[in-house]
């Protein structure tokens, strides 16, 4: 990933944030923001994301966790990056298992199945290694992440998706909570169907080799940025298989061995909130 470019100015960061804000306000995707912040400028992209996060919090939203993206080697290669990314989860992003989600609650929705970890301890001090992260996890649950993009046609570079809160839209957690003493994330197998047709399969090993390694990476990044992971927060650790688009009326069902099932249905028509 190239870092040979001049620093991106505050005006460009503000303009990128304004462009993405417009998409959220109007429900109409906008052109990519890489013309303003570059394709792969990590600092600039997260600066845009931080503006979005601050605005959401100022408007009354509460941070409840993080999502990790770009955990697949194939996706990293596709975008020309060598690391994952992350975005923030807010309290209004969660939908109950089996619920109906307005199809336009998330712009250009796509779904992926993954393992979510809920923390029982802070990850703010210490080495933040695999042993500490494992000890901090209270339980794991099956999850469906509803990714979305405010960028038209999902025409994203690394900079675009990071700026757009790592393409976070919404998420659904399963109801079966399993401690890590009874569950091995690496060997878990995932199957996801849309309207009864299998559209994605994979395993825990597809997520950076081990979903807990993804959480280790996130814990260190979060602490370095001054906002460490805290007790009770949710971490969506990354897709176990390919992400798939959904259309109005779609019924999505995912199974993760050891964790059970999780499902969500999208409304048959647009009901923009």
GROMACS .gro file of N, CA and C in nm, residues 97-259:
model
  489
   97UNK      N    1  -3.277  -1.112   1.596
   97UNK     CA    2  -3.277  -1.234   1.516
   97UNK      C    3  -3.419  -1.263   1.467
   98UNK      N    4  -3.435  -1.284   1.337
   98UNK     CA    5  -3.565  -1.316   1.277
   98UNK      C    6  -3.650  -1.197   1.244
   99UNK      N    7  -3.600  -1.078   1.264
   99UNK     CA    8  -3.680  -0.958   1.240
   99UNK      C    9  -3.683  -0.921   1.093
  100UNK      N   10  -3.768  -0.823   1.062
  100UNK     CA   11  -3.779  -0.769   0.926
  100UNK      C   12  -3.710  -0.633   0.925
  101UNK      N   13  -3.616  -0.617   0.834
  101UNK     CA   14  -3.540  -0.493   0.820
  101UNK      C   15  -3.591  -0.417   0.699
  102UNK      N   16  -3.622  -0.289   0.711
  102UNK     CA   17  -3.658  -0.212   0.592
  102UNK      C   18  -3.546  -0.221   0.488
  103UNK      N   19  -3.578  -0.257   0.367
  103UNK     CA   20  -3.475  -0.283   0.267
  103UNK      C   21  -3.392  -0.160   0.238
  104UNK      N   22  -3.446  -0.043   0.266
  104UNK     CA   23  -3.371   0.080   0.241
  104UNK      C   24  -3.315   0.141   0.370
  105UNK      N   25  -3.315   0.065   0.479
  105UNK     CA   26  -3.251   0.112   0.602
  105UNK      C   27  -3.101   0.122   0.584
  106UNK      N   28  -3.049   0.042   0.490
  106UNK     CA   29  -2.907   0.042   0.457
  106UNK      C   30  -2.894   0.064   0.307
  107UNK      N   31  -2.814   0.159   0.267
  107UNK     CA   32  -2.797   0.186   0.124
  107UNK      C   33  -2.724   0.071   0.055
  108UNK      N   34  -2.779   0.026  -0.056
  108UNK     CA   35  -2.720  -0.080  -0.138
  108UNK      C   36  -2.680  -0.201  -0.052
  109UNK      N   37  -2.776  -0.262   0.018
  109UNK     CA   38  -2.741  -0.363   0.118
  109UNK      C   39  -2.681  -0.490   0.059
  110UNK      N   40  -2.581  -0.540   0.130
  110UNK     CA   41  -2.521  -0.670   0.103
  110UNK      C   42  -2.502  -0.741   0.236
  111UNK      N   43  -2.510  -0.872   0.235
  111UNK     CA   44  -2.504  -0.947   0.361
  111UNK      C   45  -2.383  -1.039   0.363
  112UNK      N   46  -2.332  -1.061   0.484
  112UNK     CA   47  -2.227  -1.159   0.505
  112UNK      C   48  -2.245  -1.219   0.642
  113UNK      N   49  -2.203  -1.344   0.656
  113UNK     CA   50  -2.217  -1.415   0.783
  113UNK      C   51  -2.082  -1.423   0.853
  114UNK      N   52  -2.084  -1.406   0.984
  114UNK     CA   53  -1.959  -1.403   1.059
  114UNK      C   54  -1.982  -1.441   1.204
  115UNK      N   55  -1.873  -1.437   1.279
  115UNK     CA   56  -1.876  -1.463   1.422
  115UNK      C   57  -1.865  -1.330   1.495
  116UNK      N   58  -1.957  -1.307   1.588
  116UNK     CA   59  -1.949  -1.188   1.673
  116UNK      C   60  -1.901  -1.230   1.811
  117UNK      N   61  -1.816  -1.146   1.869
  117UNK     CA   62  -1.768  -1.169   2.005
  117UNK      C   63  -1.819  -1.056   2.094
  118UNK      N   64  -1.866  -1.091   2.212
  118UNK     CA   65  -1.909  -0.992   2.310
  118UNK      C   66  -1.810  -0.994   2.425
  119UNK      N   67  -1.758  -0.878   2.459
  119UNK     CA   68  -1.650  -0.869   2.557
  119UNK      C   69  -1.702  -0.868   2.700
  120UNK      N   70  -1.630  -0.940   2.785
  120UNK     CA   71  -1.660  -0.941   2.928
  120UNK      C   72  -1.559  -0.865   3.008
  121UNK      N   73  -1.460  -0.806   2.940
  121UNK     CA   74  -1.356  -0.727   3.006
  121UNK      C   75  -1.304  -0.624   2.909
  122UNK      N   76  -1.248  -0.516   2.962
  122UNK     CA   77  -1.185  -0.415   2.878
  122UNK      C   78  -1.061  -0.471   2.810
  123UNK      N   79  -1.029  -0.416   2.693
  123UNK     CA   80  -0.903  -0.446   2.626
  123UNK      C   81  -0.830  -0.313   2.608
  124UNK      N   82  -0.783  -0.261   2.721
  124UNK     CA   83  -0.723  -0.127   2.723
  124UNK      C   84  -0.579  -0.128   2.770
  125UNK      N   85  -0.537  -0.231   2.845
  125UNK     CA   86  -0.403  -0.237   2.899
  125UNK      C   87  -0.344  -0.375   2.873
  126UNK      N   88  -0.212  -0.384   2.893
  126UNK     CA   89  -0.146  -0.513   2.875
  126UNK      C   90  -0.100  -0.536   2.733
  127UNK      N   91  -0.056  -0.658   2.701
  127UNK     CA   92  -0.001  -0.687   2.568
  127UNK      C   93  -0.105  -0.695   2.458
  128UNK      N   94  -0.232  -0.713   2.496
  128UNK     CA   95  -0.340  -0.730   2.397
  128UNK      C   96  -0.304  -0.841   2.298
  129UNK      N   97  -0.256  -0.951   2.351
  129UNK     CA   98  -0.221  -1.065   2.267
  129UNK      C   99  -0.339  -1.163   2.262
  130UNK      N  100  -0.318  -1.274   2.192
  130UNK     CA  101  -0.427  -1.369   2.172
  130UNK      C  102  -0.481  -1.424   2.304
  131UNK      N  103  -0.391  -1.450   2.400
  131UNK     CA  104  -0.435  -1.504   2.529
  131UNK      C  105  -0.522  -1.404   2.603
  132UNK      N  106  -0.482  -1.277   2.602
  132UNK     CA  107  -0.560  -1.175   2.671
  132UNK      C  108  -0.695  -1.154   2.605
  133UNK      N  109  -0.697  -1.152   2.472
  133UNK     CA  110  -0.822  -1.133   2.400
  133UNK      C  111  -0.917  -1.250   2.427
  134UNK      N  112  -0.865  -1.371   2.421
  134UNK     CA  113  -0.949  -1.488   2.448
  134UNK      C  114  -1.010  -1.479   2.587
  135UNK      N  115  -0.929  -1.439   2.685
  135UNK     CA  116  -0.978  -1.428   2.823
  135UNK      C  117  -1.084  -1.319   2.836
  136UNK      N  118  -1.073  -1.215   2.753
  136UNK     CA  119  -1.167  -1.102   2.763
  136UNK      C  120  -1.301  -1.130   2.699
  137UNK      N  121  -1.308  -1.228   2.610
  137UNK     CA  122  -1.434  -1.258   2.541
  137UNK      C  123  -1.529  -1.331   2.635
  138UNK      N  124  -1.648  -1.276   2.653
  138UNK     CA  125  -1.750  -1.342   2.736
  138UNK      C  126  -1.816  -1.456   2.658
  139UNK      N  127  -1.854  -1.428   2.533
  139UNK     CA  128  -1.917  -1.531   2.452
  139UNK      C  129  -1.913  -1.494   2.304
  140UNK      N  130  -1.939  -1.593   2.221
  140UNK     CA  131  -1.949  -1.574   2.077
  140UNK      C  132  -2.091  -1.604   2.033
  141UNK      N  133  -2.134  -1.538   1.925
  141UNK     CA  134  -2.266  -1.564   1.867
  141UNK      C  135  -2.254  -1.559   1.715
  142UNK      N  136  -2.343  -1.629   1.648
  142UNK     CA  137  -2.351  -1.616   1.502
  142UNK      C  138  -2.409  -1.480   1.466
  143UNK      N  139  -2.362  -1.425   1.355
  143UNK     CA  140  -2.408  -1.291   1.318
  143UNK      C  141  -2.423  -1.278   1.167
  144UNK      N  142  -2.517  -1.195   1.128
  144UNK     CA  143  -2.528  -1.149   0.990
  144UNK      C  144  -2.500  -1.000   0.991
  145UNK      N  145  -2.400  -0.961   0.914
  145UNK     CA  146  -2.375  -0.818   0.898
  145UNK      C  147  -2.442  -0.771   0.769
  146UNK      N  148  -2.514  -0.662   0.779
  146UNK     CA  149  -2.575  -0.599   0.661
  146UNK      C  150  -2.485  -0.481   0.624
  147UNK      N  151  -2.398  -0.506   0.529
  147UNK     CA  152  -2.307  -0.400   0.485
  147UNK      C  153  -2.381  -0.305   0.392
  148UNK      N  154  -2.335  -0.183   0.387
  148UNK     CA  155  -2.395  -0.085   0.298
  148UNK      C  156  -2.289   0.011   0.250
  149UNK      N  157  -2.315   0.075   0.139
  149UNK     CA  158  -2.219   0.172   0.088
  149UNK      C  159  -2.292   0.298   0.045
  150UNK      N  160  -2.242   0.409   0.094
  150UNK     CA  161  -2.293   0.538   0.049
  150UNK      C  162  -2.228   0.579  -0.083
  151UNK      N  163  -2.136   0.496  -0.130
  151UNK     CA  164  -2.067   0.521  -0.257
  151UNK      C  165  -2.141   0.447  -0.368
  152UNK      N  166  -2.176   0.519  -0.473
  152UNK     CA  167  -2.257   0.462  -0.581
  152UNK      C  168  -2.192   0.337  -0.640
  153UNK      N  169  -2.275   0.234  -0.658
  153UNK     CA  170  -2.236   0.108  -0.723
  153UNK      C  171  -2.123   0.036  -0.650
  154UNK      N  172  -2.107   0.064  -0.523
  154UNK     CA  173  -1.999  -0.001  -0.445
  154UNK      C  174  -1.864   0.018  -0.513
  155UNK      N  175  -1.844   0.131  -0.574
  155UNK     CA  176  -1.719   0.159  -0.645
  155UNK      C  177  -1.616   0.211  -0.545
  156UNK      N  178  -1.562   0.119  -0.463
  156UNK     CA  179  -1.482   0.161  -0.349
  156UNK      C  180  -1.335   0.120  -0.360
  157UNK      N  181  -1.251   0.208  -0.310
  157UNK     CA  182  -1.112   0.178  -0.280
  157UNK      C  183  -1.101   0.163  -0.128
  158UNK      N  184  -0.982   0.134  -0.079
  158UNK     CA  185  -0.961   0.126   0.065
  158UNK      C  186  -1.002   0.257   0.133
  159UNK      N  187  -0.961   0.369   0.076
  159UNK     CA  188  -0.995   0.498   0.135
  159UNK      C  189  -1.144   0.523   0.141
  160UNK      N  190  -1.216   0.484   0.034
  160UNK     CA  191  -1.360   0.506   0.030
  160UNK      C  192  -1.432   0.427   0.139
  161UNK      N  193  -1.397   0.299   0.155
  161UNK     CA  194  -1.471   0.218   0.251
  161UNK      C  195  -1.438   0.257   0.394
  162UNK      N  196  -1.312   0.289   0.423
  162UNK     CA  197  -1.278   0.334   0.559
  162UNK      C  198  -1.352   0.463   0.591
  163UNK      N  199  -1.348   0.559   0.500
  163UNK     CA  200  -1.418   0.685   0.523
  163UNK      C  201  -1.567   0.663   0.549
  164UNK      N  202  -1.623   0.564   0.481
  164UNK     CA  203  -1.765   0.533   0.492
  164UNK      C  204  -1.791   0.435   0.608
  165UNK      N  205  -1.720   0.456   0.719
  165UNK     CA  206  -1.736   0.374   0.839
  165UNK      C  207  -1.721   0.225   0.809
  166UNK      N  208  -1.624   0.193   0.722
  166UNK     CA  209  -1.595   0.055   0.684
  166UNK      C  210  -1.718  -0.015   0.625
  167UNK      N  211  -1.802   0.063   0.556
  167UNK     CA  212  -1.923   0.009   0.491
  167UNK      C  213  -2.016  -0.060   0.590
  168UNK      N  214  -2.017  -0.011   0.714
  168UNK     CA  215  -2.107  -0.068   0.815
  168UNK      C  216  -2.249  -0.018   0.793
  169UNK      N  217  -2.346  -0.108   0.804
  169UNK     CA  218  -2.485  -0.069   0.787
  169UNK      C  219  -2.571  -0.108   0.906
  170UNK      N  220  -2.583  -0.238   0.927
  170UNK     CA  221  -2.663  -0.291   1.037
  170UNK      C  222  -2.613  -0.433   1.066
  171UNK      N  223  -2.668  -0.494   1.171
  171UNK     CA  224  -2.626  -0.630   1.202
  171UNK      C  225  -2.734  -0.700   1.283
  172UNK      N  226  -2.728  -0.833   1.279
  172UNK     CA  227  -2.822  -0.918   1.350
  172UNK      C  228  -2.742  -1.023   1.424
  173UNK      N  229  -2.768  -1.040   1.552
  173UNK     CA  230  -2.699  -1.141   1.632
  173UNK      C  231  -2.790  -1.259   1.659
  174UNK      N  232  -2.733  -1.379   1.657
  174UNK     CA  233  -2.808  -1.497   1.696
  174UNK      C  234  -2.835  -1.496   1.845
  175UNK      N  235  -2.914  -1.589   1.891
  175UNK     CA  236  -2.954  -1.592   2.031
  175UNK      C  237  -2.876  -1.693   2.114
  176UNK      N  238  -2.798  -1.778   2.048
  176UNK     CA  239  -2.720  -1.879   2.121
  176UNK      C  240  -2.583  -1.822   2.157
  177UNK      N  241  -2.558  -1.802   2.285
  177UNK     CA  242  -2.433  -1.744   2.334
  177UNK      C  243  -2.344  -1.856   2.385
  178UNK      N  244  -2.224  -1.867   2.327
  178UNK     CA  245  -2.136  -1.980   2.357
  178UNK      C  246  -2.000  -1.928   2.405
  179UNK      N  247  -1.954  -1.971   2.523
  179UNK     CA  248  -1.820  -1.930   2.568
  179UNK      C  249  -1.712  -1.997   2.484
  180UNK      N  250  -1.595  -1.936   2.481
  180UNK     CA  251  -1.487  -1.992   2.399
  180UNK      C  252  -1.435  -2.124   2.452
  181UNK      N  253  -1.467  -2.156   2.575
  181UNK     CA  254  -1.429  -2.288   2.627
  181UNK      C  255  -1.507  -2.399   2.558
  182UNK      N  256  -1.616  -2.363   2.492
  182UNK     CA  257  -1.699  -2.463   2.424
  182UNK      C  258  -1.708  -2.439   2.274
  183UNK      N  259  -1.620  -2.353   2.220
  183UNK     CA  260  -1.631  -2.317   2.078
  183UNK      C  261  -1.495  -2.279   2.024
  184UNK      N  262  -1.460  -2.335   1.907
  184UNK     CA  263  -1.334  -2.304   1.841
  184UNK      C  264  -1.363  -2.221   1.716
  185UNK      N  265  -1.334  -2.091   1.718
  185UNK     CA  266  -1.367  -2.007   1.602
  185UNK      C  267  -1.299  -2.049   1.473
  186UNK      N  268  -1.178  -2.103   1.481
  186UNK     CA  269  -1.103  -2.137   1.359
  186UNK      C  270  -1.171  -2.246   1.278
  187UNK      N  271  -1.222  -2.347   1.345
  187UNK     CA  272  -1.279  -2.462   1.275
  187UNK      C  273  -1.427  -2.447   1.244
  188UNK      N  274  -1.489  -2.339   1.288
  188UNK     CA  275  -1.632  -2.318   1.262
  188UNK      C  276  -1.658  -2.311   1.112
  189UNK      N  277  -1.765  -2.375   1.068
  189UNK     CA  278  -1.806  -2.372   0.928
  189UNK      C  279  -1.933  -2.291   0.913
  190UNK      N  280  -1.939  -2.211   0.808
  190UNK     CA  281  -2.053  -2.122   0.785
  190UNK      C  282  -2.121  -2.153   0.654
  191UNK      N  283  -2.253  -2.150   0.657
  191UNK     CA  284  -2.334  -2.158   0.536
  191UNK      C  285  -2.439  -2.048   0.542
  192UNK      N  286  -2.451  -1.971   0.435
  192UNK     CA  287  -2.553  -1.865   0.430
  192UNK      C  288  -2.640  -1.886   0.307
  193UNK      N  289  -2.771  -1.874   0.328
  193UNK     CA  290  -2.866  -1.887   0.219
  193UNK      C  291  -2.945  -1.758   0.203
  194UNK      N  292  -2.987  -1.730   0.082
  194UNK     CA  293  -3.081  -1.623   0.053
  194UNK      C  294  -3.198  -1.685  -0.021
  195UNK      N  295  -3.317  -1.674   0.036
  195UNK     CA  296  -3.437  -1.736  -0.019
  195UNK      C  297  -3.418  -1.885  -0.043
  196UNK      N  298  -3.348  -1.950   0.051
  196UNK     CA  299  -3.331  -2.094   0.047
  196UNK      C  300  -3.217  -2.142  -0.040
  197UNK      N  301  -3.153  -2.055  -0.113
  197UNK     CA  302  -3.042  -2.094  -0.200
  197UNK      C  303  -2.909  -2.061  -0.133
  198UNK      N  304  -2.818  -2.158  -0.126
  198UNK     CA  305  -2.688  -2.134  -0.067
  198UNK      C  306  -2.609  -2.036  -0.154
  199UNK      N  307  -2.567  -1.925  -0.092
  199UNK     CA  308  -2.496  -1.821  -0.167
  199UNK      C  309  -2.356  -1.794  -0.113
  200UNK      N  310  -2.324  -1.849   0.005
  200UNK     CA  311  -2.194  -1.824   0.063
  200UNK      C  312  -2.160  -1.933   0.162
  201UNK      N  313  -2.037  -1.983   0.155
  201UNK     CA  314  -1.987  -2.079   0.252
  201UNK      C  315  -1.845  -2.039   0.290
  202UNK      N  316  -1.800  -2.086   0.404
  202UNK     CA  317  -1.664  -2.054   0.447
  202UNK      C  318  -1.638  -2.108   0.585
  203UNK      N  319  -1.525  -2.068   0.641
  203UNK     CA  320  -1.487  -2.117   0.773
  203UNK      C  321  -1.416  -2.008   0.851
  204UNK      N  322  -1.397  -2.033   0.980
  204UNK     CA  323  -1.328  -1.937   1.063
  204UNK      C  324  -1.187  -1.908   1.015
  205UNK      N  325  -1.124  -2.007   0.956
  205UNK     CA  326  -0.987  -1.989   0.909
  205UNK      C  327  -0.978  -1.884   0.797
  206UNK      N  328  -1.090  -1.854   0.732
  206UNK     CA  329  -1.090  -1.754   0.623
  206UNK      C  330  -1.080  -1.612   0.677
  207UNK      N  331  -1.097  -1.595   0.808
  207UNK     CA  332  -1.094  -1.462   0.869
  207UNK      C  333  -0.957  -1.441   0.934
  208UNK      N  334  -0.862  -1.393   0.855
  208UNK     CA  335  -0.725  -1.369   0.901
  208UNK      C  336  -0.661  -1.493   0.964
  209UNK      N  337  -0.708  -1.611   0.923
  209UNK     CA  338  -0.655  -1.734   0.979
  209UNK      C  339  -0.720  -1.775   1.109
  210UNK      N  340  -0.772  -1.678   1.184
  210UNK     CA  341  -0.840  -1.703   1.311
  210UNK      C  342  -0.916  -1.575   1.347
  211UNK      N  343  -1.048  -1.583   1.362
  211UNK     CA  344  -1.124  -1.462   1.396
  211UNK      C  345  -1.073  -1.390   1.522
  212UNK      N  346  -1.015  -1.464   1.615
  212UNK     CA  347  -0.961  -1.399   1.734
  212UNK      C  348  -0.837  -1.316   1.701
  213UNK      N  349  -0.763  -1.355   1.598
  213UNK     CA  350  -0.650  -1.273   1.555
  213UNK      C  351  -0.699  -1.139   1.500
  214UNK      N  352  -0.816  -1.141   1.437
  214UNK     CA  353  -0.875  -1.016   1.390
  214UNK      C  354  -0.908  -0.925   1.509
  215UNK      N  355  -0.956  -0.984   1.618
  215UNK     CA  356  -0.988  -0.904   1.736
  215UNK      C  357  -0.861  -0.851   1.801
  216UNK      N  358  -0.753  -0.930   1.800
  216UNK     CA  359  -0.624  -0.882   1.850
  216UNK      C  360  -0.582  -0.757   1.772
  217UNK      N  361  -0.590  -0.767   1.640
  217UNK     CA  362  -0.553  -0.651   1.556
  217UNK      C  363  -0.638  -0.530   1.592
  218UNK      N  364  -0.769  -0.551   1.605
  218UNK     CA  365  -0.860  -0.440   1.636
  218UNK      C  366  -0.831  -0.381   1.773
  219UNK      N  367  -0.809  -0.466   1.872
  219UNK     CA  368  -0.785  -0.418   2.008
  219UNK      C  369  -0.664  -0.325   2.012
  220UNK      N  370  -0.560  -0.360   1.938
  220UNK     CA  371  -0.440  -0.277   1.937
  220UNK      C  372  -0.464  -0.147   1.861
  221UNK      N  373  -0.534  -0.155   1.748
  221UNK     CA  374  -0.566  -0.034   1.673
  221UNK      C  375  -0.652   0.060   1.756
  222UNK      N  376  -0.753   0.005   1.822
  222UNK     CA  377  -0.845   0.088   1.900
  222UNK      C  378  -0.771   0.158   2.014
  223UNK      N  379  -0.684   0.084   2.082
  223UNK     CA  380  -0.608   0.146   2.191
  223UNK      C  381  -0.514   0.254   2.138
  224UNK      N  382  -0.447   0.225   2.028
  224UNK     CA  383  -0.354   0.323   1.971
  224UNK      C  384  -0.425   0.453   1.935
  225UNK      N  385  -0.552   0.442   1.897
  225UNK     CA  386  -0.629   0.559   1.858
  225UNK      C  387  -0.700   0.625   1.977
  226UNK      N  388  -0.677   0.572   2.096
  226UNK     CA  389  -0.732   0.634   2.216
  226UNK      C  390  -0.874   0.596   2.251
  227UNK      N  391  -0.929   0.495   2.182
  227UNK     CA  392  -1.066   0.451   2.211
  227UNK      C  393  -1.069   0.300   2.223
  228UNK      N  394  -1.011   0.245   2.331
  228UNK     CA  395  -0.999   0.099   2.344
  228UNK      C  396  -1.134   0.029   2.356
  229UNK      N  397  -1.132  -0.099   2.327
  229UNK     CA  398  -1.252  -0.180   2.338
  229UNK      C  399  -1.289  -0.197   2.486
  230UNK      N  400  -1.420  -0.195   2.512
  230UNK     CA  401  -1.467  -0.197   2.651
  230UNK      C  402  -1.562  -0.313   2.678
  231UNK      N  403  -1.575  -0.343   2.807
  231UNK     CA  404  -1.667  -0.448   2.852
  231UNK      C  405  -1.807  -0.428   2.793
  232UNK      N  406  -1.865  -0.536   2.744
  232UNK     CA  407  -2.000  -0.531   2.689
  232UNK      C  408  -2.007  -0.497   2.542
  233UNK      N  409  -1.897  -0.451   2.484
  233UNK     CA  410  -1.900  -0.416   2.343
  233UNK      C  411  -1.902  -0.540   2.254
  234UNK      N  412  -1.958  -0.520   2.136
  234UNK     CA  413  -1.970  -0.625   2.035
  234UNK      C  414  -1.862  -0.605   1.930
  235UNK      N  415  -1.800  -0.714   1.889
  235UNK     CA  416  -1.703  -0.708   1.780
  235UNK      C  417  -1.747  -0.804   1.670
  236UNK      N  418  -1.782  -0.750   1.555
  236UNK     CA  419  -1.808  -0.832   1.436
  236UNK      C  420  -1.672  -0.858   1.373
  237UNK      N  421  -1.629  -0.984   1.374
  237UNK     CA  422  -1.489  -1.014   1.349
  237UNK      C  423  -1.451  -1.028   1.202
  238UNK      N  424  -1.548  -1.028   1.112
  238UNK     CA  425  -1.515  -1.036   0.970
  238UNK      C  426  -1.583  -1.153   0.902
  239UNK      N  427  -1.608  -1.139   0.775
  239UNK     CA  428  -1.684  -1.238   0.700
  239UNK      C  429  -1.612  -1.372   0.693
  240UNK      N  430  -1.690  -1.479   0.700
  240UNK     CA  431  -1.636  -1.614   0.684
  240UNK      C  432  -1.651  -1.664   0.540
  241UNK      N  433  -1.717  -1.587   0.458
  241UNK     CA  434  -1.738  -1.623   0.318
  241UNK      C  435  -1.777  -1.500   0.240
  242UNK      N  436  -1.800  -1.515   0.110
  242UNK     CA  437  -1.830  -1.399   0.026
  242UNK      C  438  -1.954  -1.321   0.069
  243UNK      N  439  -1.948  -1.191   0.050
  243UNK     CA  440  -2.061  -1.102   0.073
  243UNK      C  441  -2.154  -1.108  -0.047
  244UNK      N  442  -2.284  -1.101  -0.022
  244UNK     CA  443  -2.382  -1.113  -0.131
  244UNK      C  444  -2.485  -1.000  -0.124
  245UNK      N  445  -2.528  -0.947  -0.240
  245UNK     CA  446  -2.632  -0.843  -0.241
  245UNK      C  447  -2.769  -0.903  -0.210
  246UNK      N  448  -2.859  -0.820  -0.160
  246UNK     CA  449  -2.996  -0.863  -0.134
  246UNK      C  450  -3.093  -0.766  -0.200
  247UNK      N  451  -3.211  -0.816  -0.226
  247UNK     CA  452  -3.316  -0.739  -0.290
  247UNK      C  453  -3.439  -0.735  -0.199
  248UNK      N  454  -3.535  -0.647  -0.227
  248UNK     CA  455  -3.655  -0.641  -0.143
  248UNK      C  456  -3.721  -0.778  -0.127
  249UNK      N  457  -3.759  -0.810  -0.005
  249UNK     CA  458  -3.826  -0.936   0.025
  249UNK      C  459  -3.735  -1.052   0.053
  250UNK      N  460  -3.604  -1.033   0.041
  250UNK     CA  461  -3.510  -1.144   0.059
  250UNK      C  462  -3.510  -1.195   0.203
  251UNK      N  463  -3.502  -1.328   0.216
  251UNK     CA  464  -3.490  -1.392   0.347
  251UNK      C  465  -3.350  -1.453   0.357
  252UNK      N  466  -3.276  -1.409   0.458
  252UNK     CA  467  -3.136  -1.452   0.475
  252UNK      C  468  -3.126  -1.538   0.600
  253UNK      N  469  -3.055  -1.649   0.586
  253UNK     CA  470  -3.040  -1.744   0.695
  253UNK      C  471  -2.895  -1.791   0.698
  254UNK      N  472  -2.832  -1.788   0.813
  254UNK     CA  473  -2.694  -1.832   0.825
  254UNK      C  474  -2.680  -1.931   0.939
  255UNK      N  475  -2.594  -2.029   0.917
  255UNK     CA  476  -2.561  -2.127   1.019
  255UNK      C  477  -2.411  -2.126   1.041
  256UNK      N  478  -2.369  -2.118   1.166
  256UNK     CA  479  -2.228  -2.130   1.201
  256UNK      C  480  -2.218  -2.247   1.298
  257UNK      N  481  -2.141  -2.350   1.261
  257UNK     CA  482  -2.133  -2.468   1.346
  257UNK      C  483  -2.081  -2.430   1.484
  258UNK      N  484  -2.149  -2.481   1.585
  258UNK     CA  485  -2.114  -2.449   1.722
  258UNK      C  486  -2.189  -2.331   1.779
  259UNK      N  487  -2.243  -2.248   1.690
  259UNK     CA  488  -2.315  -2.128   1.735
  259UNK      C  489  -2.461  -2.128   1.695
   0.00000   0.00000   0.00000
